[in-house]
Coordinates of N, CA, C and O in Angstrom, one line a residue:
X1308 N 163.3 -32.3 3.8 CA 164.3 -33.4 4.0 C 165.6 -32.8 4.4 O 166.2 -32.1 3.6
X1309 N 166.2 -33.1 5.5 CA 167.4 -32.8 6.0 C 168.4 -33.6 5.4 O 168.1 -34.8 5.0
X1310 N 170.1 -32.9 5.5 CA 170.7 -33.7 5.1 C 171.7 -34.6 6.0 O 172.0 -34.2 7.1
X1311 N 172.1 -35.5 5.5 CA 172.4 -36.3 6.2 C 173.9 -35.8 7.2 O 174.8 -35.0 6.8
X1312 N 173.7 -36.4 8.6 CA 174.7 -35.6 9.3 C 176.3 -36.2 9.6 O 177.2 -35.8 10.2
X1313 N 176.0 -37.5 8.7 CA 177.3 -38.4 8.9 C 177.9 -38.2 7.2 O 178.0 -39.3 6.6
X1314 N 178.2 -37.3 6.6 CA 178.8 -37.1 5.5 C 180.1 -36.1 6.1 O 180.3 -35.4 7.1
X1315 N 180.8 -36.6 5.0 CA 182.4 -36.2 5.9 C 182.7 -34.3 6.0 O 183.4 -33.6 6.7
X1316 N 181.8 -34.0 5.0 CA 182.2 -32.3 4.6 C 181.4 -31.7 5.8 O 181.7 -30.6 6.2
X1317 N 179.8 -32.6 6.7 CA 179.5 -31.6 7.6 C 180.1 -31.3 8.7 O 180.3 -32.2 9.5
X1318 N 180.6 -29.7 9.2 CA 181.0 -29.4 10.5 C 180.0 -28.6 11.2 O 178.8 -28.4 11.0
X1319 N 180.8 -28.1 12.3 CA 180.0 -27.9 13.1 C 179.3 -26.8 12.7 O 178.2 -26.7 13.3
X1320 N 179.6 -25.4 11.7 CA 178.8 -24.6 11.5 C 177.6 -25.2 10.8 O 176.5 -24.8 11.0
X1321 N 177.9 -26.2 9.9 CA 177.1 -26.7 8.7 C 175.2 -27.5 9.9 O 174.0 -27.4 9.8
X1322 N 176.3 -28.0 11.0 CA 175.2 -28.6 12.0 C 174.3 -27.4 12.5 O 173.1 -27.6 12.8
X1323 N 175.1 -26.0 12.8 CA 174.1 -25.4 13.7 C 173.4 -24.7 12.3 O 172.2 -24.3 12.6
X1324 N 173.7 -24.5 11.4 CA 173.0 -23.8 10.5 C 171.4 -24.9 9.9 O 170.2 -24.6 9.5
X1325 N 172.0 -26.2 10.0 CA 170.5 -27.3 9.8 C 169.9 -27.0 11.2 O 169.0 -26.3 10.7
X1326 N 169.7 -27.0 11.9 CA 169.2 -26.3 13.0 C 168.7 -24.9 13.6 O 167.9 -24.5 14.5
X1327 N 169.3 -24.5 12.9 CA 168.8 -23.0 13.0 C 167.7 -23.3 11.8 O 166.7 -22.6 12.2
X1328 N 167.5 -23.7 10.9 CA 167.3 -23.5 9.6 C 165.8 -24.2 10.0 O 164.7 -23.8 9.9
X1329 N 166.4 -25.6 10.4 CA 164.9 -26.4 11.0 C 164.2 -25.5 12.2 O 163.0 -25.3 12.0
X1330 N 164.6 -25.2 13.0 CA 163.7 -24.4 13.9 C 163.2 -22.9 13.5 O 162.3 -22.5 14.2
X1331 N 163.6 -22.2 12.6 CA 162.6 -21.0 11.4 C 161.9 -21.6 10.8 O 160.8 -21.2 10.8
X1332 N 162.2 -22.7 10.1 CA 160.4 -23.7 9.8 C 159.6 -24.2 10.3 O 158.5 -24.5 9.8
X1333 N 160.1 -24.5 11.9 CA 159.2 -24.8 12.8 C 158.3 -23.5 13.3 O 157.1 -23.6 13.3
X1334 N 158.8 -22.5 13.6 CA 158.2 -21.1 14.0 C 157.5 -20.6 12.7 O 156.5 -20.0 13.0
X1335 N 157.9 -20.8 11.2 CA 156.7 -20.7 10.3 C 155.6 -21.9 10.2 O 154.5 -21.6 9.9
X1336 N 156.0 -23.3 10.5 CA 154.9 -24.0 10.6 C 153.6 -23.6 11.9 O 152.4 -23.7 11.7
X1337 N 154.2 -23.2 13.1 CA 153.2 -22.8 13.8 C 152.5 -21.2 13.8 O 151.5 -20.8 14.5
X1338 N 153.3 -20.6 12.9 CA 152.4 -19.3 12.7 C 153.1 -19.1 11.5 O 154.3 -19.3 11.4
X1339 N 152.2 -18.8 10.5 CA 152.4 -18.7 8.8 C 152.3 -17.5 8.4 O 151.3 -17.1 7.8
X1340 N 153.6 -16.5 8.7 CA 153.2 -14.9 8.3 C 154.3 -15.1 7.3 O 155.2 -16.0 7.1
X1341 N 153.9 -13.9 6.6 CA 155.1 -13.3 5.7 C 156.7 -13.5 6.2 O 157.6 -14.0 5.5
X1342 N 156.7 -12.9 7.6 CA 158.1 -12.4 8.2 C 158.9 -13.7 8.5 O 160.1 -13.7 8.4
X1343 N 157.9 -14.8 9.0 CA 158.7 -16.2 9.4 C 158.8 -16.6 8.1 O 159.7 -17.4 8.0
X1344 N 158.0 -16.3 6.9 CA 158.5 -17.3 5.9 C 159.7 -17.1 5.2 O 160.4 -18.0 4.6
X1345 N 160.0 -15.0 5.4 CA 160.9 -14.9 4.8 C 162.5 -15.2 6.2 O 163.6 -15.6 5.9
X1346 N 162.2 -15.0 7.2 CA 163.2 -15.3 7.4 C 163.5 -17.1 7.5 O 164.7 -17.6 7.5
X1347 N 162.4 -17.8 7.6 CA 163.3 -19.3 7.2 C 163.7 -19.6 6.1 O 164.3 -20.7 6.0
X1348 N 163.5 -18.7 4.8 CA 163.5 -18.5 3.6 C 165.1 -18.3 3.8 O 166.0 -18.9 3.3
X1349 N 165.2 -17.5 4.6 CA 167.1 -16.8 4.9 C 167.7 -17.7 5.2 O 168.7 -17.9 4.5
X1350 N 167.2 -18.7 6.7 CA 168.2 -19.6 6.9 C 167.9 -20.3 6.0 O 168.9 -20.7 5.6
X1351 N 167.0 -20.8 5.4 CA 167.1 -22.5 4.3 C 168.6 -22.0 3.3 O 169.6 -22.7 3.0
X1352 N 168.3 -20.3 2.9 CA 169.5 -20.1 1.8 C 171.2 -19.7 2.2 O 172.1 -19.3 1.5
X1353 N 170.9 -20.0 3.7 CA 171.9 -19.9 4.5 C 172.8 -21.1 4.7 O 174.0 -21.2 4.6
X1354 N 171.7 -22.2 5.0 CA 172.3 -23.3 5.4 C 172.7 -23.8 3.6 O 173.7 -24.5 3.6
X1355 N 172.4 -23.7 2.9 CA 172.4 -24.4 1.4 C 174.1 -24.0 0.6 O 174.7 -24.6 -0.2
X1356 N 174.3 -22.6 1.4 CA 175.6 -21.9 0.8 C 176.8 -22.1 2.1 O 177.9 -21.7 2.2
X1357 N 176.1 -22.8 2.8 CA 177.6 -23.2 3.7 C 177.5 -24.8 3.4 O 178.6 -25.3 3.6
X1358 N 176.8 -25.5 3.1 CA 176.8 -27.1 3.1 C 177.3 -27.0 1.3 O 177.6 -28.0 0.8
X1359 N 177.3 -26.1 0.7 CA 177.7 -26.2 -0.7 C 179.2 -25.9 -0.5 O 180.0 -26.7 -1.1
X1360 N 179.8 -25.0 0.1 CA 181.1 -24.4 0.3 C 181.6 -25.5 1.3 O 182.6 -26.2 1.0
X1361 N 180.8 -25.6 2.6 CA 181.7 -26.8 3.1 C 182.2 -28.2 2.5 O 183.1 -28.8 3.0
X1362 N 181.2 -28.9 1.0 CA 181.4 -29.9 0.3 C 182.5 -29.4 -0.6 O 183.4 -30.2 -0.8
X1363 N 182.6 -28.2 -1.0 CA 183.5 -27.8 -2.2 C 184.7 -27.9 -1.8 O 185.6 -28.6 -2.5
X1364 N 185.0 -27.2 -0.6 CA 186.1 -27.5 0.4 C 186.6 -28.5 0.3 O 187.7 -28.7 -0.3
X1365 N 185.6 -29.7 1.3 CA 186.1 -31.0 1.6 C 186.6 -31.7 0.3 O 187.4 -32.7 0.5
X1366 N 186.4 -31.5 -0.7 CA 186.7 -32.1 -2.2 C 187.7 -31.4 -2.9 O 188.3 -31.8 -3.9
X1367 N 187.9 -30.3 -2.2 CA 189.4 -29.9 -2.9 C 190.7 -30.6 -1.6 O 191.8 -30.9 -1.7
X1368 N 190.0 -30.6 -0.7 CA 190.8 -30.9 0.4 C 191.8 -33.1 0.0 O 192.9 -33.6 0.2
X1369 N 190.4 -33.4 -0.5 CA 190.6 -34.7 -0.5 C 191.3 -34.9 -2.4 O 192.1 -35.8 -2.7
X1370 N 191.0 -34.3 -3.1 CA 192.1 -34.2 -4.3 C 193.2 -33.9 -4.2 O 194.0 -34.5 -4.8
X1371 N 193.5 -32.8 -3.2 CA 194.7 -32.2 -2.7 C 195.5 -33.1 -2.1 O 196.7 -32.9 -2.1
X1372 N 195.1 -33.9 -1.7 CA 195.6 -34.8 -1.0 C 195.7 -36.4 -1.3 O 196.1 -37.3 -0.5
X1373 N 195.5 -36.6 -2.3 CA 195.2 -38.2 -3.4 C 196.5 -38.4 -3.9 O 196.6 -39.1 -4.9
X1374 N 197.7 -37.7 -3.5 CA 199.2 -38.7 -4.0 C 199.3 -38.8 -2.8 O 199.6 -39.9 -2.6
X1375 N 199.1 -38.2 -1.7 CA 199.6 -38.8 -0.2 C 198.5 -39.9 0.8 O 198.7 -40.9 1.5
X1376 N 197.3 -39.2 0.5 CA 196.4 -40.6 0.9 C 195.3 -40.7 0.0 O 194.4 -39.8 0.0
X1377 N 195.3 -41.6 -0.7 CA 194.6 -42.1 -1.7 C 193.3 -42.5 -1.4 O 192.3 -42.2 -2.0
X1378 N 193.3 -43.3 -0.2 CA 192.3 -44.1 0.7 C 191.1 -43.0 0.6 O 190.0 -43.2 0.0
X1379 N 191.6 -42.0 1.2 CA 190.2 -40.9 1.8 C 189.6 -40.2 0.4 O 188.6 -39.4 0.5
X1380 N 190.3 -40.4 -1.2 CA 189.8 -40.5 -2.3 C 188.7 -41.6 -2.4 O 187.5 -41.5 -2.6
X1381 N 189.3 -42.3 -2.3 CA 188.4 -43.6 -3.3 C 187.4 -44.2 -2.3 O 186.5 -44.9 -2.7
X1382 N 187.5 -43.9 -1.0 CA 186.5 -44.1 -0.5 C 185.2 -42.8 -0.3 O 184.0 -43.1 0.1
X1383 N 185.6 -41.6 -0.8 CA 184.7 -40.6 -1.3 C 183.9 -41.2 -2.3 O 182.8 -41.7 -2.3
X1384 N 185.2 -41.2 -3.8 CA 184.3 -41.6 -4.5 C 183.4 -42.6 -4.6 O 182.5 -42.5 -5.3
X1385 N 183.6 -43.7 -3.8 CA 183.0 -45.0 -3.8 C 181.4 -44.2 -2.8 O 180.3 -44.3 -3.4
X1386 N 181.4 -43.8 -2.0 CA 180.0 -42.8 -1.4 C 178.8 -42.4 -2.4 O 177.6 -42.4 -2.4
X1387 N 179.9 -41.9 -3.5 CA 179.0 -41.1 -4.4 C 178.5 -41.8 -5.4 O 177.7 -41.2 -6.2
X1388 N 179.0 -43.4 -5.6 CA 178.2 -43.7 -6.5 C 177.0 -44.6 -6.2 O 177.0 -45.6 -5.4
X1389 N 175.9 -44.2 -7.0 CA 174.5 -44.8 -6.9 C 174.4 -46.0 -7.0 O 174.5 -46.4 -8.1
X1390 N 174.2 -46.9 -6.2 CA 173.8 -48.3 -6.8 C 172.3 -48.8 -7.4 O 171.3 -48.6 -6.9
X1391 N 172.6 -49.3 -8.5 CA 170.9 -49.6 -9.2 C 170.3 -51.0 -8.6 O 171.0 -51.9 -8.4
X1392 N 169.0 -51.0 -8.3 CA 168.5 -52.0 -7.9 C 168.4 -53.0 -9.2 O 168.5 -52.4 -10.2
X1393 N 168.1 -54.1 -9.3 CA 167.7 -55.0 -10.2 C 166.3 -54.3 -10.2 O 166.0 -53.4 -9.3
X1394 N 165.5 -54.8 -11.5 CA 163.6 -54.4 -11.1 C 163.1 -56.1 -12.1 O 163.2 -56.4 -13.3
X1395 N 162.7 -56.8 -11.0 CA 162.1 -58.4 -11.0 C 160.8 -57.7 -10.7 O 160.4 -56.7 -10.1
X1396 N 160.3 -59.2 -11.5 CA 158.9 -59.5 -11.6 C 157.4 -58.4 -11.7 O 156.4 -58.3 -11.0
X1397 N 157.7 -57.5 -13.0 CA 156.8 -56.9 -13.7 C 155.5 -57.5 -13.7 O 155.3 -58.8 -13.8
X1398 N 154.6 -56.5 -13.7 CA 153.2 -56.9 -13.8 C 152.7 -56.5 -15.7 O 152.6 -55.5 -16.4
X1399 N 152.5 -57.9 -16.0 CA 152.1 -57.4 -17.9 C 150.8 -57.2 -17.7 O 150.0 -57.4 -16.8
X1400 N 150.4 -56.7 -19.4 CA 149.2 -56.2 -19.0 C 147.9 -56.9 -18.7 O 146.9 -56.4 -18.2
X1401 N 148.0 -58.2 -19.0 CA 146.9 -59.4 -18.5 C 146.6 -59.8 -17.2 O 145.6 -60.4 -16.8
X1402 N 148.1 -59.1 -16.1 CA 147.6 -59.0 -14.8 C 148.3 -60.4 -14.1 O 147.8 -61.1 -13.2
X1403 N 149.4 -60.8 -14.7 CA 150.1 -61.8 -14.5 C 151.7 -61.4 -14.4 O 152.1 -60.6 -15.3
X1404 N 152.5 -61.7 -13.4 CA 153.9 -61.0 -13.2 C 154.7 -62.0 -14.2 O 154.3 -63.1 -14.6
X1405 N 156.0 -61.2 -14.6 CA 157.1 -61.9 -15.3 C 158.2 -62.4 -14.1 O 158.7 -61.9 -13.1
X1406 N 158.4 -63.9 -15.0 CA 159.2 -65.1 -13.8 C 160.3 -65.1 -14.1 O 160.9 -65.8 -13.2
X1407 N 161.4 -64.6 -15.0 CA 162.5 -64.1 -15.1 C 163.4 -63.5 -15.6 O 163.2 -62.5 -14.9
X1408 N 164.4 -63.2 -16.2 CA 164.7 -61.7 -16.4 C 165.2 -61.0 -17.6 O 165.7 -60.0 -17.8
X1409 N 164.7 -62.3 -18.6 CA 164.4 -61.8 -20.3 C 162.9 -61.2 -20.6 O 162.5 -60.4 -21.5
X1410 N 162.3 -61.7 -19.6 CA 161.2 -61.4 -19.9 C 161.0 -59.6 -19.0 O 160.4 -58.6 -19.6
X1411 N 161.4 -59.5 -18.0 CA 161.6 -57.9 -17.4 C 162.5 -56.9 -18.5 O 162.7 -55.7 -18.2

């Protein structure tokens, strides 16, 4: 699973390194030696230590900067949080769903 390429910390090393990274797993997916595994092994741990450093960065960058623009704070943080789904209409164990949401 790649990661996503519209997050604000990826640049352009961060792009050729998921690319370089994806095409050494393509060259071990079509021949399975030792040498391709270790070297996509290299870029996977290549790309993982610049996409860690480039986030680390962009987050000290945007703290650094939260008394003069606040905006590019709280719209980070607003990114990062998870939203939970509701979970409706459970199946009990008689094989009959529940109709609303004292009963889930």
């Amino acid at each position: 699973i790649d990661k996503n390429y519209n997050t604000p910390w990826v640049n352009r090393s961060v792009k050729r390194a998921i690319r370089c990274k994806n095409k050494a797993w393509n060259v071990f997916d079509a021949c399975p030696t030792i040498e391709n595994w270790s070297i996509a092994l290299e870029k996977q741990q290549n790309f993982e230590n610049l996409d860690c450093n480039a986030r680390v960065k962009y987050e000290k960058k945007v703290t650094k900067n939260l008394k003069h623009n606040s905006r590019a704070f709280f719209s980070y943080l607003r990114s990062q949080n998870k939203v939970k789904d509701i979970i409706t209409n459970l199946v009990r164990p008689n094989g009959s769903r529940t109709t609303n949401d004292k009963e889930t």
